[in-house]
JSON list of C-alpha atoms in Angstrom, two decimals:
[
{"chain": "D", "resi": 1, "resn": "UNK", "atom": "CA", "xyz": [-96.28, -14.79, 57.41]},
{"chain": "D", "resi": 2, "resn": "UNK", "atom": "CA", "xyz": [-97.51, -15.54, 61.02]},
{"chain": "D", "resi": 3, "resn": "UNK", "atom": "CA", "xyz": [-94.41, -14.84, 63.49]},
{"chain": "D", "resi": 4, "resn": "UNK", "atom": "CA", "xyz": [-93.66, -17.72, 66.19]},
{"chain": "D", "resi": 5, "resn": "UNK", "atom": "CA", "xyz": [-93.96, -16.35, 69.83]},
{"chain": "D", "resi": 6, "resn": "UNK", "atom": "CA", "xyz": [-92.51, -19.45, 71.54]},
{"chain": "D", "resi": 7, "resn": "UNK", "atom": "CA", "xyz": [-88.69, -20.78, 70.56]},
{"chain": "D", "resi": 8, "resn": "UNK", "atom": "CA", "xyz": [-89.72, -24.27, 68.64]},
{"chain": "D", "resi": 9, "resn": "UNK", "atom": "CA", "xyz": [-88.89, -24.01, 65.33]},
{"chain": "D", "resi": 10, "resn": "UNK", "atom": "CA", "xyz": [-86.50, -26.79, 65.12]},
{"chain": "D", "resi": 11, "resn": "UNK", "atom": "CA", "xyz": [-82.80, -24.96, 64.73]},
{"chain": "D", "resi": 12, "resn": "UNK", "atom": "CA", "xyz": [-83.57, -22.70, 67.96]},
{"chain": "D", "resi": 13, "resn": "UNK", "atom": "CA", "xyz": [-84.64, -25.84, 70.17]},
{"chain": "D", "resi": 14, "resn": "UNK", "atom": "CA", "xyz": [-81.64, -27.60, 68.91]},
{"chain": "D", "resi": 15, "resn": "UNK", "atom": "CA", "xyz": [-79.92, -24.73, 70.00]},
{"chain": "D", "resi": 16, "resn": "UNK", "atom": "CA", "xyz": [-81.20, -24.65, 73.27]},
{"chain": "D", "resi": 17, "resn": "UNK", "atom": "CA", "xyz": [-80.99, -28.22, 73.61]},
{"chain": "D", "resi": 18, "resn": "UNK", "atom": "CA", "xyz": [-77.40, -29.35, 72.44]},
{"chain": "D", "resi": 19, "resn": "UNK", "atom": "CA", "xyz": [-75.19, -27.24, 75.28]},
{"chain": "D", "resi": 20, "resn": "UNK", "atom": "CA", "xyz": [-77.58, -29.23, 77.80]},
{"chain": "D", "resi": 21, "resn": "UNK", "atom": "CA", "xyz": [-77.66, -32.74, 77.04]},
{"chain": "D", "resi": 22, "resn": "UNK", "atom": "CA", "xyz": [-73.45, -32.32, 75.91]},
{"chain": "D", "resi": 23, "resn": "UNK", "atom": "CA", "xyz": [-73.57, -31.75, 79.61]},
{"chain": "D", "resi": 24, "resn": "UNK", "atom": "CA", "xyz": [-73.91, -35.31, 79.98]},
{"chain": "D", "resi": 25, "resn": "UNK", "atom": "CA", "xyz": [-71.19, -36.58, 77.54]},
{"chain": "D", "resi": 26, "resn": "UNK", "atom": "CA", "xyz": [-74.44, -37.07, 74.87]},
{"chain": "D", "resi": 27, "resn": "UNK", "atom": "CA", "xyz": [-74.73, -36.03, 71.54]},
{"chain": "D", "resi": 28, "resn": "UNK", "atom": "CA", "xyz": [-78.46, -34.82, 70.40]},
{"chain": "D", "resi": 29, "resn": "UNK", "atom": "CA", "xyz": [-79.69, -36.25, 67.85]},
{"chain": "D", "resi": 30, "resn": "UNK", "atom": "CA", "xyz": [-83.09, -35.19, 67.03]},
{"chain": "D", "resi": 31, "resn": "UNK", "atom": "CA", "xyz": [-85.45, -32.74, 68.78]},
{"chain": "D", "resi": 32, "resn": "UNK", "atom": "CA", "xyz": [-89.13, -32.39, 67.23]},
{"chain": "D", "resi": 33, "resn": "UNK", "atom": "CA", "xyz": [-92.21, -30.68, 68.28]},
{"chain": "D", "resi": 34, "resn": "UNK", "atom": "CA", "xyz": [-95.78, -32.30, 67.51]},
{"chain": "D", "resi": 35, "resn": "UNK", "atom": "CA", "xyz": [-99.41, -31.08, 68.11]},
{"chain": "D", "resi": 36, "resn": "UNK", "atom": "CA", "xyz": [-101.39, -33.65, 69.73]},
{"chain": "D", "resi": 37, "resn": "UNK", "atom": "CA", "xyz": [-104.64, -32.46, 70.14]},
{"chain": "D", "resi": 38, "resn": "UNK", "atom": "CA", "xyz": [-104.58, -28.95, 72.88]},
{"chain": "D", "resi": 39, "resn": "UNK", "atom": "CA", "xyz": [-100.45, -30.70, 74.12]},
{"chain": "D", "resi": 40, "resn": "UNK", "atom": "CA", "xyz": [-97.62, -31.15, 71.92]},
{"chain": "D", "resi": 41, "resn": "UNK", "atom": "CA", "xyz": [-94.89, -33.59, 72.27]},
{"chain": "D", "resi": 42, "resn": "UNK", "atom": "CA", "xyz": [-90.87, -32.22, 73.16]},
{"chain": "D", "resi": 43, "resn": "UNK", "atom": "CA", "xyz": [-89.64, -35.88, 71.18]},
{"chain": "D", "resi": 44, "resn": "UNK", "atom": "CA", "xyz": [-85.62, -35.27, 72.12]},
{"chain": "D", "resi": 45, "resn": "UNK", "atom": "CA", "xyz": [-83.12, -38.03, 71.06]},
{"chain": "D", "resi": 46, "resn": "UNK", "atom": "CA", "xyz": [-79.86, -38.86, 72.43]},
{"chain": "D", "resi": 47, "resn": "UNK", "atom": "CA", "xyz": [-77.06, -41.19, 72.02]},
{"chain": "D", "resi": 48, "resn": "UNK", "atom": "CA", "xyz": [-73.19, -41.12, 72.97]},
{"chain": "D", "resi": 49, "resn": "UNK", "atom": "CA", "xyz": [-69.87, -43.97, 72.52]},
{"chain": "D", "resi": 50, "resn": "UNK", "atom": "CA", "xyz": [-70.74, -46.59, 74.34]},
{"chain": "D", "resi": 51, "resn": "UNK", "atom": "CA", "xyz": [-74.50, -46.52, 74.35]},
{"chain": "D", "resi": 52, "resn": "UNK", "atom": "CA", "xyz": [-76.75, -44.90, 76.55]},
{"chain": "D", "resi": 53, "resn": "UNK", "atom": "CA", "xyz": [-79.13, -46.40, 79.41]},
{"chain": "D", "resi": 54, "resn": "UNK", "atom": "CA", "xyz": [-82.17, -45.45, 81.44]},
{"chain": "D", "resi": 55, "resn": "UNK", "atom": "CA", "xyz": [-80.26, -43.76, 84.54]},
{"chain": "D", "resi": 56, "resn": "UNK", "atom": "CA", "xyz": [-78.78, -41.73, 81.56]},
{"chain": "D", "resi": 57, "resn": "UNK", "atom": "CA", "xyz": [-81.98, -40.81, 80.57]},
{"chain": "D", "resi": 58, "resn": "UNK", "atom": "CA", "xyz": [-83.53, -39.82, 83.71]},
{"chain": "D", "resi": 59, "resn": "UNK", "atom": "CA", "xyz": [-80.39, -37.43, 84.27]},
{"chain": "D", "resi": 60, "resn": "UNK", "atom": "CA", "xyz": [-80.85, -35.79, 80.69]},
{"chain": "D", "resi": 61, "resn": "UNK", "atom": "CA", "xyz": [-84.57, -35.67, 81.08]},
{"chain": "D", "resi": 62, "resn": "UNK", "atom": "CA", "xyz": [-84.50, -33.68, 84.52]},
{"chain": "D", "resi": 63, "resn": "UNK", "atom": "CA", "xyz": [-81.74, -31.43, 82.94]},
{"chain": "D", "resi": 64, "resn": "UNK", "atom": "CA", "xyz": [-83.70, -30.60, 79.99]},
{"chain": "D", "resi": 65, "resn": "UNK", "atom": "CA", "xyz": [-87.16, -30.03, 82.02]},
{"chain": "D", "resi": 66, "resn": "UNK", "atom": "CA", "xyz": [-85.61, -27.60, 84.29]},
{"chain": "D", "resi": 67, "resn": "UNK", "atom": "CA", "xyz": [-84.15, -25.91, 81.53]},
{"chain": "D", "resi": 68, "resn": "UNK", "atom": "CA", "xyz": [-87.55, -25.50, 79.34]},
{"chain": "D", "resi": 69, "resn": "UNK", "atom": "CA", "xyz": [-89.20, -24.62, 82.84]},
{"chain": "D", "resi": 70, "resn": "UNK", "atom": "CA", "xyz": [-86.78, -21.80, 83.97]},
{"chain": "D", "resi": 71, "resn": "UNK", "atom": "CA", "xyz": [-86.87, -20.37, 80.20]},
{"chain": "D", "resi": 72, "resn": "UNK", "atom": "CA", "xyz": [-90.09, -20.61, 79.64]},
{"chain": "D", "resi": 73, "resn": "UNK", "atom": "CA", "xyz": [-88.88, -21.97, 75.71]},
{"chain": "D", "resi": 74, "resn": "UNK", "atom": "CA", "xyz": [-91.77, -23.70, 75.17]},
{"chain": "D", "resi": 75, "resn": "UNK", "atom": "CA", "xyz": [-94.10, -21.35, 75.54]},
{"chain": "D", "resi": 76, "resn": "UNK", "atom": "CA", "xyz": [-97.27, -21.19, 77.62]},
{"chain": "D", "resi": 77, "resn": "UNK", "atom": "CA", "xyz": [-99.19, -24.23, 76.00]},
{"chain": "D", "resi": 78, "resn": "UNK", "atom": "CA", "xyz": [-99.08, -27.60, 77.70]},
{"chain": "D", "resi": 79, "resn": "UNK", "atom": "CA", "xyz": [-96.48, -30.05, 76.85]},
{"chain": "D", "resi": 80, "resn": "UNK", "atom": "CA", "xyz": [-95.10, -33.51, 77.53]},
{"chain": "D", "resi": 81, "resn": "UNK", "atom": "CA", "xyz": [-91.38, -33.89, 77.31]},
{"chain": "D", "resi": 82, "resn": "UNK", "atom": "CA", "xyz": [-90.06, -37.36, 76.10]},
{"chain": "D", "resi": 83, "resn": "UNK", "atom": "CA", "xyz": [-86.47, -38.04, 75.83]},
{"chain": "D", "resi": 84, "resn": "UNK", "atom": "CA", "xyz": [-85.19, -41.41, 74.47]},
{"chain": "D", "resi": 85, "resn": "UNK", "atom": "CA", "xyz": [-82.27, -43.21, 72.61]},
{"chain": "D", "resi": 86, "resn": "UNK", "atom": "CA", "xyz": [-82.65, -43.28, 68.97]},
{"chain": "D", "resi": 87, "resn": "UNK", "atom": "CA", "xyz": [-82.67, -46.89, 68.56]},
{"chain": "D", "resi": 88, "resn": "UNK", "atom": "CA", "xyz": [-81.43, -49.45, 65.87]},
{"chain": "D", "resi": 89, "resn": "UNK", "atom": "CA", "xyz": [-83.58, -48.41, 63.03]},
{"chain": "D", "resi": 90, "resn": "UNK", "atom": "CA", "xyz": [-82.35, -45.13, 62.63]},
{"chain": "D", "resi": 91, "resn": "UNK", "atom": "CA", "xyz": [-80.34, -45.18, 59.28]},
{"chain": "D", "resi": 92, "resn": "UNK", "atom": "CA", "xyz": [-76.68, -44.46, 59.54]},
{"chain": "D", "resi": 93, "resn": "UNK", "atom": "CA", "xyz": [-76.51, -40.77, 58.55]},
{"chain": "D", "resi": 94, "resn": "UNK", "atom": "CA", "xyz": [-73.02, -39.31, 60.50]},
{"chain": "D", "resi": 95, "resn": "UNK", "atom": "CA", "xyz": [-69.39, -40.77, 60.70]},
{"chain": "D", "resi": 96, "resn": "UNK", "atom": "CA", "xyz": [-70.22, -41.40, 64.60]},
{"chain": "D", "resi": 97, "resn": "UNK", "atom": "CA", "xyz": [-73.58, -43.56, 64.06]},
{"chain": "D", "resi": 98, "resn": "UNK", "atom": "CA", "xyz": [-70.72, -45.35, 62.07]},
{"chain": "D", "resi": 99, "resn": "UNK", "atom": "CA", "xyz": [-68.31, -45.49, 64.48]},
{"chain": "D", "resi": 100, "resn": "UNK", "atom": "CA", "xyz": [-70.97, -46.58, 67.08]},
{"chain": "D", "resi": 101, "resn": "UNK", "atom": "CA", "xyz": [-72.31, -49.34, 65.00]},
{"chain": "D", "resi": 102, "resn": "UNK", "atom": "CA", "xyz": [-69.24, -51.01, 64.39]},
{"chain": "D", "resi": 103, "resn": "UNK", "atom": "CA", "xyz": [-69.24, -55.30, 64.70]},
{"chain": "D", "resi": 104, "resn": "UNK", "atom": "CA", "xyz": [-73.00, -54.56, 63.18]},
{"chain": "D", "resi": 105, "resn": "UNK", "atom": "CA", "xyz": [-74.58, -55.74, 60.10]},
{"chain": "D", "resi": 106, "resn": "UNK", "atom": "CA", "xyz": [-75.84, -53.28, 57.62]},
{"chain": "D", "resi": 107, "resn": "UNK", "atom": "CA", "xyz": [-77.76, -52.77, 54.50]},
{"chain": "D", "resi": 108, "resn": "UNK", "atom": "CA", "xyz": [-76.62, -49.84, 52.43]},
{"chain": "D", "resi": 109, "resn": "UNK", "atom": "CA", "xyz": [-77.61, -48.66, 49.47]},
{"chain": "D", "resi": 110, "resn": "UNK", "atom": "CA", "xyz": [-74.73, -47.37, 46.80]},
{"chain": "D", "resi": 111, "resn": "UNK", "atom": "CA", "xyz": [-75.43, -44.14, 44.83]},
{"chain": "D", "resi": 112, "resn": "UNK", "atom": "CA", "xyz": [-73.87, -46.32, 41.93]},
{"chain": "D", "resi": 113, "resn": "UNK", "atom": "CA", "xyz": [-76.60, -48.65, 42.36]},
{"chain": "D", "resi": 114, "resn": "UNK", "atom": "CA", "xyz": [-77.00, -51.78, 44.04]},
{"chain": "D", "resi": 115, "resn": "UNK", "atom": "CA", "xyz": [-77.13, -52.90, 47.83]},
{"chain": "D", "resi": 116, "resn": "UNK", "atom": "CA", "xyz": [-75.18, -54.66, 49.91]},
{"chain": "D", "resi": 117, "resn": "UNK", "atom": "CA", "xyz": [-75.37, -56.40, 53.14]},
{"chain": "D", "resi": 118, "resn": "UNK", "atom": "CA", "xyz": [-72.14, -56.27, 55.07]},
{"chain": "D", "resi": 119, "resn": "UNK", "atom": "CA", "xyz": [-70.45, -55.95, 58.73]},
{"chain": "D", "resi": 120, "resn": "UNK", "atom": "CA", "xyz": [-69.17, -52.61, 60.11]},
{"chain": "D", "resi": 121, "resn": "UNK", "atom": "CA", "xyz": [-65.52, -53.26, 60.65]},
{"chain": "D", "resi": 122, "resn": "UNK", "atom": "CA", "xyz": [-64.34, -49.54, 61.14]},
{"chain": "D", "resi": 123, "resn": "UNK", "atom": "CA", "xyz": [-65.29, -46.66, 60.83]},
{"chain": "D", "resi": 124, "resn": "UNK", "atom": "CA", "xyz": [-63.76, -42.71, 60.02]},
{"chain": "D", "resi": 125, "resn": "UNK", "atom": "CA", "xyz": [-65.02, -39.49, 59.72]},
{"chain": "D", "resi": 126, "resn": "UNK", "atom": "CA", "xyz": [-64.92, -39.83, 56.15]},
{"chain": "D", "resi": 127, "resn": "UNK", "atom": "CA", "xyz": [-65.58, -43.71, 55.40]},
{"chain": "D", "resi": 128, "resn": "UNK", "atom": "CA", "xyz": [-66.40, -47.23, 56.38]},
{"chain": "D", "resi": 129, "resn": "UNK", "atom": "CA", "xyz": [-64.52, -50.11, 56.36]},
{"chain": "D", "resi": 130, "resn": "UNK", "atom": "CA", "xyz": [-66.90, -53.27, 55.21]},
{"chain": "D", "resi": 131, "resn": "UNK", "atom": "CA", "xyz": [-66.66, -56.59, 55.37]},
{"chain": "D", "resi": 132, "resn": "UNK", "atom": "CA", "xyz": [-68.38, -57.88, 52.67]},
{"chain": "D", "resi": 133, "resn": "UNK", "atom": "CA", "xyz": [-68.43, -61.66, 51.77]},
{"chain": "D", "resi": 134, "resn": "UNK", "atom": "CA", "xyz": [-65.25, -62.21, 54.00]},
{"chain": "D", "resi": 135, "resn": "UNK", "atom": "CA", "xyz": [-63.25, -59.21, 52.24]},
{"chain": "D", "resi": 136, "resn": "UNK", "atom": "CA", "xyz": [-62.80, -55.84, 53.37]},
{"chain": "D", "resi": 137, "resn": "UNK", "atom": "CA", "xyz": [-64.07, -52.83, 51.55]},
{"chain": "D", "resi": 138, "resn": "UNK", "atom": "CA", "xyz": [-63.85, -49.05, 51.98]},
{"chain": "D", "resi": 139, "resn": "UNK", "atom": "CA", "xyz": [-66.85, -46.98, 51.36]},
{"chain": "D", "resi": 140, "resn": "UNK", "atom": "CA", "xyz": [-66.75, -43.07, 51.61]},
{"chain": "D", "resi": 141, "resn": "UNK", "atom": "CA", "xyz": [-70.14, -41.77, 53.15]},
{"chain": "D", "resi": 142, "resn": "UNK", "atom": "CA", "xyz": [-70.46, -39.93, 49.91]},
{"chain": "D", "resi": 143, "resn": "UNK", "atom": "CA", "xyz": [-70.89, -43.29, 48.05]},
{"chain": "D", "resi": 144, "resn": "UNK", "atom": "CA", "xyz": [-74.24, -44.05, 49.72]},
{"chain": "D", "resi": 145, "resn": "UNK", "atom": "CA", "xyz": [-77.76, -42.90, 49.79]},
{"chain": "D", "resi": 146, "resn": "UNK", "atom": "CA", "xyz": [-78.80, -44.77, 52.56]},
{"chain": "D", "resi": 147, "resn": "UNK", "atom": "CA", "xyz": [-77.53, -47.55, 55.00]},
{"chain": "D", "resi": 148, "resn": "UNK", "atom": "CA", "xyz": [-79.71, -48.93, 58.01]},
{"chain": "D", "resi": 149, "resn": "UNK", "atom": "CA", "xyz": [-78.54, -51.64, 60.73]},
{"chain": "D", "resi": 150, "resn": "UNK", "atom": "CA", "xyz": [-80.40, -54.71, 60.25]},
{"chain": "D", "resi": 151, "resn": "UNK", "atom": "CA", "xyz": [-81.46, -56.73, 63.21]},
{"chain": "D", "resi": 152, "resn": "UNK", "atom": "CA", "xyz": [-80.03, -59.92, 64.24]},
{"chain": "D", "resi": 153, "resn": "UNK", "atom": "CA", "xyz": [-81.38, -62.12, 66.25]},
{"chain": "D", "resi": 154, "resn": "UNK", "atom": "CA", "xyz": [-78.01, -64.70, 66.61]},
{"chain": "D", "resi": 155, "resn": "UNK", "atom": "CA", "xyz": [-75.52, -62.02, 66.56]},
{"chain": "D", "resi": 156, "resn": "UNK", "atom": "CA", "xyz": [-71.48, -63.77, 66.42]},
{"chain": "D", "resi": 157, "resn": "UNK", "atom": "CA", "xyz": [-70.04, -65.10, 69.41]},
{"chain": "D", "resi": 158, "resn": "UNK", "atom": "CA", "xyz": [-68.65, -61.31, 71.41]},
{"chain": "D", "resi": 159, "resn": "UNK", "atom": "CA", "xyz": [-71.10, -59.43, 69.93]},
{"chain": "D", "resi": 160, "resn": "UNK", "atom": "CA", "xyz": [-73.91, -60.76, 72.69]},
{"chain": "D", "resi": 161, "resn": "UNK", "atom": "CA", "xyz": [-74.16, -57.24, 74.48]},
{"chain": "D", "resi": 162, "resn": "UNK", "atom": "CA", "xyz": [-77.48, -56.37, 75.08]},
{"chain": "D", "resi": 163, "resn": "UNK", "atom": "CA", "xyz": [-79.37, -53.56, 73.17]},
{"chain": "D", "resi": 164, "resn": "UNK", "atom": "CA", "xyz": [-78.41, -49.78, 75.09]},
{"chain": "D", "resi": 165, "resn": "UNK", "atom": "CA", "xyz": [-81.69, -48.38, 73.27]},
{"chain": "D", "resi": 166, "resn": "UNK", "atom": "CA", "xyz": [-83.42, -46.36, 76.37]},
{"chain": "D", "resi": 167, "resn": "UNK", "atom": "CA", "xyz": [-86.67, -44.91, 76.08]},
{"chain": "D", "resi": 168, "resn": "UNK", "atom": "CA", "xyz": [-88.46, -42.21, 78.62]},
{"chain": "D", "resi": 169, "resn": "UNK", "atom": "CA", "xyz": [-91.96, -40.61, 79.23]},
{"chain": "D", "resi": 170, "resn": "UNK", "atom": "CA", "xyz": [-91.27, -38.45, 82.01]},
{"chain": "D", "resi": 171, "resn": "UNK", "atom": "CA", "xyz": [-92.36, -35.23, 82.41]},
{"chain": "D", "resi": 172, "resn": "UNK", "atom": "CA", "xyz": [-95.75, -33.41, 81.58]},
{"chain": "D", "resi": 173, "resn": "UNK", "atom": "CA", "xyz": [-95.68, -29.33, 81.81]}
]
């Protein structure tokens, strides 16, 4: 079993990472090494209430960058750091993509069986709050296998806002 000189193996990045971008009120959400080709690619995603913009980005992006640079945590290959929003396809895995999605609509999927199509009302650390067909309906997190915001192109009068996903190619190391 080969031994990894540089720091990242997912859980030790993370590590790195989280204290950084908290900095910035942000919650990380996924960070990911690929190869591509003699580079790799530092993919970190980040989110927080409210949504998250481009200025936001730029801010977490130098942060991080500096950080990798001083620490040298990425080793001495090449890499390119991007840093982005998760967007609205990710599926609804953690009580605060919940609780940041509420007014949305959303498939899930029951472990029971079935699916349903419904609107985030409210949301908990340990359930949802549905409206389904006009009637509210509690669903613990434990109750589903998977549940993805679906996109809506005529969202209901108040729920206009635009989209907060931000997205950033920045730096190159």
């Amino acid at each position: 079993m080969s031994r990894r000189t540089d720091h990242t193996d997912p859980e030790s990045l993370e590590n790195f990472l989280r204290p950084l971008v908290a900095q910035f009120g942000c919650d990380l959400e996924a960070a990911e090494v690929t190869p591509i080709g003699k580079r790799r690619l530092l993919r970190v995603l980040v989110d927080r209430d409210g949504g998250i913009n481009l200025d936001d980005v730029a801010d977490v992006t130098r942060a991080i960058s500096k950080a990798l640079d001083a620490d040298e945590v990425m080793g001495d290959g090449a890499y390119t750091l991007e840093v982005s929003s998760p967007g609205v396809d990710r599926p609804l895995t953690l009580p605060r993509h919940w609780r940041r999605n509420v007014s949305r609509l959303v498939e899930v999927t029951l472990v029971a069986g079935g699916k349903v199509t419904c609107r985030i009302t409210s949301a908990t650390d340990e359930a949802a709050v549905l409206d389904v067909k006009g009637r509210p309906r509690t669903i613990a997190y434990g109750d589903l296998t998977k549940a993805k915001i679906q996109i809506e192109f005529n969202r209901p009068a108040g729920n206009d806002e635009a989209e907060s996903a931000a997205d950033g190619v920045v730096e190159e190391n």
